[in-house]
Short mmCIF file of C-alpha atoms in Angstrom, two decimals:
data_model
loop_
_atom_site.label_atom_id
_atom_site.label_comp_id
_atom_site.label_asym_id
_atom_site.label_seq_id
_atom_site.Cartn_x
_atom_site.Cartn_y
_atom_site.Cartn_z
CA MET A 1 -14.60 -11.60 7.07
CA ALA A 2 -17.40 -13.68 5.60
CA SER A 3 -19.17 -10.66 4.12
CA SER A 4 -19.04 -6.88 4.02
CA SER A 5 -21.75 -4.42 4.95
CA ASN A 6 -20.45 -2.00 2.29
CA GLN A 7 -20.97 -2.08 -1.45
CA PRO A 8 -18.20 -3.84 -3.42
CA ASN A 9 -15.39 -1.42 -4.21
CA THR A 10 -12.00 -1.54 -5.88
CA THR A 11 -10.64 0.22 -2.78
CA LEU A 12 -10.09 -1.75 0.43
CA TYR A 13 -9.99 -0.30 3.93
CA LEU A 14 -7.50 -1.97 6.31
CA ASN A 15 -7.21 -1.46 10.04
CA ASN A 16 -5.59 -3.03 13.08
CA LEU A 17 -2.21 -2.61 11.39
CA ASN A 18 0.88 -2.47 13.58
CA ASP A 19 1.53 1.25 14.03
CA LYS A 20 5.04 0.62 15.35
CA VAL A 21 6.24 -0.36 11.87
CA ASN A 22 8.05 2.25 9.78
CA LYS A 23 5.54 3.71 7.33
CA ASP A 24 7.61 3.17 4.19
CA GLU A 25 8.29 -0.43 5.17
CA LEU A 26 4.60 -0.95 5.96
CA LYS A 27 3.46 0.29 2.56
CA THR A 28 6.10 -1.72 0.72
CA GLN A 29 5.15 -4.93 2.54
CA LEU A 30 1.43 -4.30 1.99
CA TYR A 31 2.14 -3.98 -1.71
CA ALA A 32 4.21 -7.18 -1.71
CA LEU A 33 1.44 -9.08 0.08
CA PHE A 34 -1.58 -7.84 -1.88
CA THR A 35 -0.11 -7.56 -5.37
CA THR A 36 -0.46 -11.34 -5.76
CA TYR A 37 -4.25 -10.86 -5.93
CA GLY A 38 -4.38 -8.09 -8.54
CA LYS A 39 -2.82 -4.90 -9.83
CA ILE A 40 -2.53 -2.18 -7.18
CA ILE A 41 -2.49 1.44 -8.31
CA ASP A 42 -2.31 3.22 -4.95
CA ILE A 43 -1.65 2.65 -1.26
CA VAL A 44 -2.48 5.39 1.23
CA ALA A 45 -1.44 5.44 4.89
CA SER A 46 -1.72 8.67 6.83
CA LYS A 47 0.68 10.37 9.22
CA SER A 48 -2.31 11.58 11.25
CA GLN A 49 -2.26 10.29 14.82
CA SER A 50 -5.95 9.43 14.68
CA MET A 51 -5.45 7.41 11.47
CA ARG A 52 -2.66 5.24 12.84
CA GLY A 53 -2.91 1.54 12.11
CA GLN A 54 -4.99 2.07 8.98
CA ALA A 55 -4.48 2.08 5.22
CA PHE A 56 -6.36 2.13 1.92
CA LEU A 57 -5.41 -0.17 -0.97
CA VAL A 58 -6.66 0.65 -4.45
CA PHE A 59 -6.95 -2.13 -7.04
CA THR A 60 -7.61 -1.67 -10.75
CA ASP A 61 -10.53 -4.09 -10.67
CA LEU A 62 -13.13 -5.45 -8.28
CA ALA A 63 -12.09 -9.08 -8.72
CA GLY A 64 -8.62 -8.35 -7.37
CA ALA A 65 -9.93 -6.38 -4.40
CA THR A 66 -12.48 -9.05 -3.51
CA SER A 67 -9.97 -11.88 -3.79
CA ALA A 68 -7.52 -10.00 -1.58
CA MET A 69 -10.16 -9.25 1.05
CA ARG A 70 -11.32 -12.85 1.24
CA ALA A 71 -7.81 -14.29 1.34
CA CYS A 72 -6.17 -11.85 3.75
CA GLU A 73 -8.89 -11.01 6.27
CA GLY A 74 -7.56 -11.99 9.69
CA MET A 75 -4.08 -12.80 8.35
CA MET A 76 -1.26 -12.12 10.81
CA PHE A 77 0.75 -9.13 9.58
CA TYR A 78 3.54 -7.86 11.83
CA GLU A 79 2.05 -9.90 14.69
CA LYS A 80 -1.46 -8.45 14.36
CA PRO A 81 -4.50 -9.79 12.42
CA ILE A 82 -5.51 -7.53 9.52
CA HIS A 83 -9.16 -6.40 9.41
CA ILE A 84 -10.36 -5.66 5.88
CA ASP A 85 -13.53 -4.18 4.41
CA TYR A 86 -14.57 -2.48 1.20
CA ALA A 87 -14.10 1.27 1.45
CA LYS A 88 -17.34 3.25 1.45
CA THR A 89 -16.33 5.51 -1.44
CA LYS A 90 -14.05 5.52 -4.46
CA SER A 91 -10.45 6.53 -4.01
CA TYR A 92 -9.00 9.55 -5.79
CA ALA A 93 -6.81 7.18 -7.82
CA THR A 94 -9.87 5.31 -9.10
CA SER A 95 -11.73 8.52 -9.90
CA ARG A 96 -8.74 9.82 -11.85
CA ARG A 97 -8.46 6.50 -13.69
CA GLU A 98 -12.13 6.62 -14.72
CA ASP A 99 -12.17 10.33 -15.50
CA PRO A 100 -8.91 12.04 -16.55
CA ASN A 101 -10.58 15.40 -15.85
CA PHE A 102 -11.32 14.50 -12.23
CA VAL A 103 -10.19 17.20 -9.79
CA ALA A 104 -9.66 16.06 -6.21
CA PRO A 105 -11.24 18.07 -3.37
CA THR A 106 -9.05 20.59 -1.60
CA ALA A 107 -8.11 20.37 2.06
CA ALA A 108 -11.15 22.49 2.90
CA ASN A 109 -13.39 19.82 1.36
CA ALA A 110 -11.47 16.68 2.35
CA SER A 111 -12.42 13.31 0.95
CA ALA A 112 -15.18 11.18 2.39
CA LEU A 113 -12.86 8.21 1.96
CA VAL A 114 -10.48 9.51 4.59
CA SER A 115 -13.27 10.76 6.83
CA GLN A 116 -14.56 7.21 6.85
CA GLY A 117 -11.23 5.90 8.11
CA ALA A 118 -10.95 8.50 10.84
CA LYS A 119 -14.50 7.81 11.99
CA ARG A 120 -13.94 4.05 12.10
CA GLN A 121 -10.82 4.45 14.17
CA ARG A 122 -12.68 6.63 16.68
CA ASP A 123 -15.50 4.11 16.83
CA ASP A 124 -13.03 1.33 17.59
CA GLU A 125 -11.23 3.25 20.31
CA ASN A 126 -14.27 4.99 21.84
CA ALA A 127 -17.03 2.41 21.85
CA ASP A 128 -18.14 3.70 25.24
CA GLY A 129 -19.21 6.95 23.53
CA GLU A 130 -17.46 9.23 26.02
CA ARG A 131 -16.45 11.86 23.48
CA ASN A 132 -18.97 14.61 22.94
CA ALA A 133 -20.14 15.52 19.44
CA LYS A 134 -18.47 18.92 19.35
CA ARG A 135 -15.01 17.59 20.15
CA GLU A 136 -15.44 14.75 17.64
CA LYS A 137 -16.37 17.13 14.82
CA SER A 138 -13.42 19.40 15.58
CA GLU A 139 -10.95 16.53 15.51
CA GLU A 140 -12.51 15.12 12.34
CA ASP A 141 -11.94 18.40 10.52
CA GLU A 142 -8.27 18.41 11.57
CA GLU A 143 -7.83 14.78 10.50
CA GLU A 144 -9.34 15.42 7.08
CA MET A 145 -6.98 18.28 6.37
CA GLU A 146 -3.94 16.25 7.39
CA ILE A 147 -4.95 13.28 5.30
CA ASP A 148 -5.75 15.41 2.30
CA ASP A 149 -2.28 16.92 2.43
CA ASP A 150 -0.84 13.41 2.42
CA GLU A 151 -3.04 12.01 -0.26
CA GLU A 152 -3.06 14.85 -2.77
CA PRO A 153 0.34 16.34 -3.64
CA SER A 154 0.46 19.61 -5.56
CA ASN A 155 0.78 19.59 -9.34
CA ASN A 156 4.43 20.52 -8.95
CA THR A 157 5.24 17.47 -6.82
CA THR A 158 6.94 14.64 -8.67
CA SER A 159 8.05 12.37 -5.84
CA SER A 160 5.77 10.20 -3.69
CA THR A 161 4.14 11.84 -0.69
CA ASN A 162 4.34 10.73 2.93
CA GLY A 163 0.92 9.14 2.65
CA ALA A 164 1.03 7.21 -0.59
CA LEU A 165 3.37 4.60 -2.00
CA ASN A 166 4.35 5.66 -5.51
CA LEU A 167 2.99 2.84 -7.66
CA SER A 168 3.04 4.78 -10.90
CA GLN A 169 3.80 2.82 -14.02
CA GLN A 170 6.16 5.61 -15.00
CA PRO A 171 9.80 4.43 -14.96
CA SER A 172 11.71 4.89 -11.73
CA ALA A 173 15.29 4.26 -10.63
CA ARG A 174 14.00 1.98 -7.85
CA LEU A 175 12.46 -1.46 -8.35
CA LEU A 176 10.47 -3.65 -5.97
CA CYS A 177 10.93 -7.41 -6.34
CA THR A 178 8.33 -9.70 -4.79
CA ASN A 179 7.75 -13.44 -4.41
CA LEU A 180 11.36 -14.25 -3.58
CA PRO A 181 12.12 -17.61 -1.92
CA GLN A 182 13.68 -17.63 1.53
CA GLU A 183 17.18 -18.54 0.33
CA VAL A 184 17.50 -15.36 -1.76
CA THR A 185 20.03 -12.93 -0.27
CA ASP A 186 21.48 -9.59 -1.33
CA ASP A 187 24.45 -11.41 -2.84
CA VAL A 188 22.22 -13.78 -4.82
CA LEU A 189 20.00 -10.99 -6.16
CA SER A 190 22.98 -8.77 -6.93
CA VAL A 191 24.40 -11.44 -9.22
CA LEU A 192 21.13 -11.37 -11.16
CA PHE A 193 20.84 -7.57 -11.47
CA GLN A 194 24.49 -6.52 -11.80
CA GLN A 195 24.56 -7.79 -15.38
CA TYR A 196 22.51 -4.70 -16.25
CA GLN A 197 24.21 -1.33 -16.57
CA GLY A 198 23.65 1.19 -13.79
CA PHE A 199 22.99 -1.34 -11.02
CA GLN A 200 23.75 0.11 -7.57
CA ALA A 201 22.43 -2.02 -4.71
CA THR A 202 19.82 -4.46 -3.41
CA GLN A 203 18.03 -4.60 -0.08
CA VAL A 204 16.39 -7.95 0.64
CA THR A 205 13.95 -8.26 3.56
CA LEU A 206 11.79 -11.05 4.95
CA SER A 207 8.08 -10.49 4.41
CA PRO A 208 6.01 -10.51 7.64
CA THR A 209 3.49 -12.85 6.04
CA PRO A 210 3.88 -16.14 4.14
CA ASN A 211 2.69 -16.59 0.56
CA THR A 212 -0.58 -18.28 -0.38
CA ALA A 213 1.08 -21.68 -0.06
CA GLY A 214 2.19 -20.90 3.49
CA ALA A 215 5.88 -20.61 2.61
CA LYS A 216 8.12 -17.86 3.95
CA VAL A 217 8.77 -15.23 1.30
CA LYS A 218 11.09 -12.27 0.82
CA THR A 219 10.90 -8.94 -0.99
CA ALA A 220 13.67 -6.66 -2.20
CA GLN A 221 14.29 -3.12 -3.35
CA VAL A 222 16.82 -2.67 -6.15
CA SER A 223 18.30 0.69 -7.09
CA PHE A 224 19.80 1.84 -10.39
CA GLU A 225 21.54 5.03 -11.47
CA THR A 226 18.64 6.16 -13.68
CA SER A 227 15.06 5.19 -14.43
CA GLU A 228 16.05 4.32 -18.02
CA LEU A 229 18.61 1.77 -16.84
CA ALA A 230 16.18 0.35 -14.27
CA SER A 231 13.60 -0.07 -17.03
CA VAL A 232 15.93 -2.33 -18.98
CA ALA A 233 16.42 -4.60 -15.97
CA LYS A 234 12.71 -4.63 -15.19
CA ALA A 235 11.80 -5.61 -18.74
CA ALA A 236 14.28 -8.49 -18.63
CA LEU A 237 13.60 -9.85 -15.14
CA ASP A 238 9.90 -9.27 -14.46
CA GLY A 239 8.50 -12.81 -14.50
CA PHE A 240 11.93 -14.43 -14.10
CA THR A 241 11.74 -17.92 -12.57
CA LEU A 242 14.14 -18.08 -9.64
CA LYS A 243 13.37 -21.74 -9.08
CA LYS A 244 10.46 -24.08 -9.75
CA GLY A 245 7.25 -22.50 -8.51
CA TRP A 246 8.85 -19.13 -7.73
CA VAL A 247 8.30 -16.44 -10.37
CA MET A 248 9.69 -13.05 -9.38
CA ALA A 249 7.58 -9.96 -10.01
CA VAL A 250 9.32 -6.62 -10.56
CA ALA A 251 7.61 -3.23 -10.33
CA PHE A 252 8.62 0.43 -10.22
CA ILE A 253 8.39 2.21 -6.86
#
């Protein structure tokens, strides 16, 4: 898009995503695509039927979000062009980052961020205005509660939820490798990672979108026995040059 009608925001709203793609794969590939433009701290995609084909990406800074929006608007992603806009409100992740004492709304007072997404999807699919206001409000309430359950795990939850890709900087036993050239295979990557204790397996996949230079690119998930052992490998290989012009990025997932 040439411009946005919303105020600049570190959170981006994406729609027209291919809803046939497995959710975990979708979030992983979104991260791999957008992380080249800035640091991403959260990705939210809902299981709600009315929120299908949509996602929110949260960057740490406005420059990264703006660069990503300008570069990726209309880009083909799983055979569909991505539509991108600034989100209308801050994400929970941003609010928590700015204020450690921030307490997210409960399901009874679901976030305006998610309400925005649900409303946009209805507008896209019901431009003829056939739905009556009462039915729309009822469905919106249900959508908000579902999304809130996805987006805000309880304090006792340590693993990632169905709605959000766990992009915490806390060590994890799983690593995500991005910006891999096309010739990289599981065997090639295994040779690189198996020199580190606790290595278990790699899973290399072709990214649905090319890199900024137009070249085909791959991503990979690498698993270790423990988060401590994975941390050692990450520290050693994050920024490793696979070949000229191809610097691998490694992050916890």
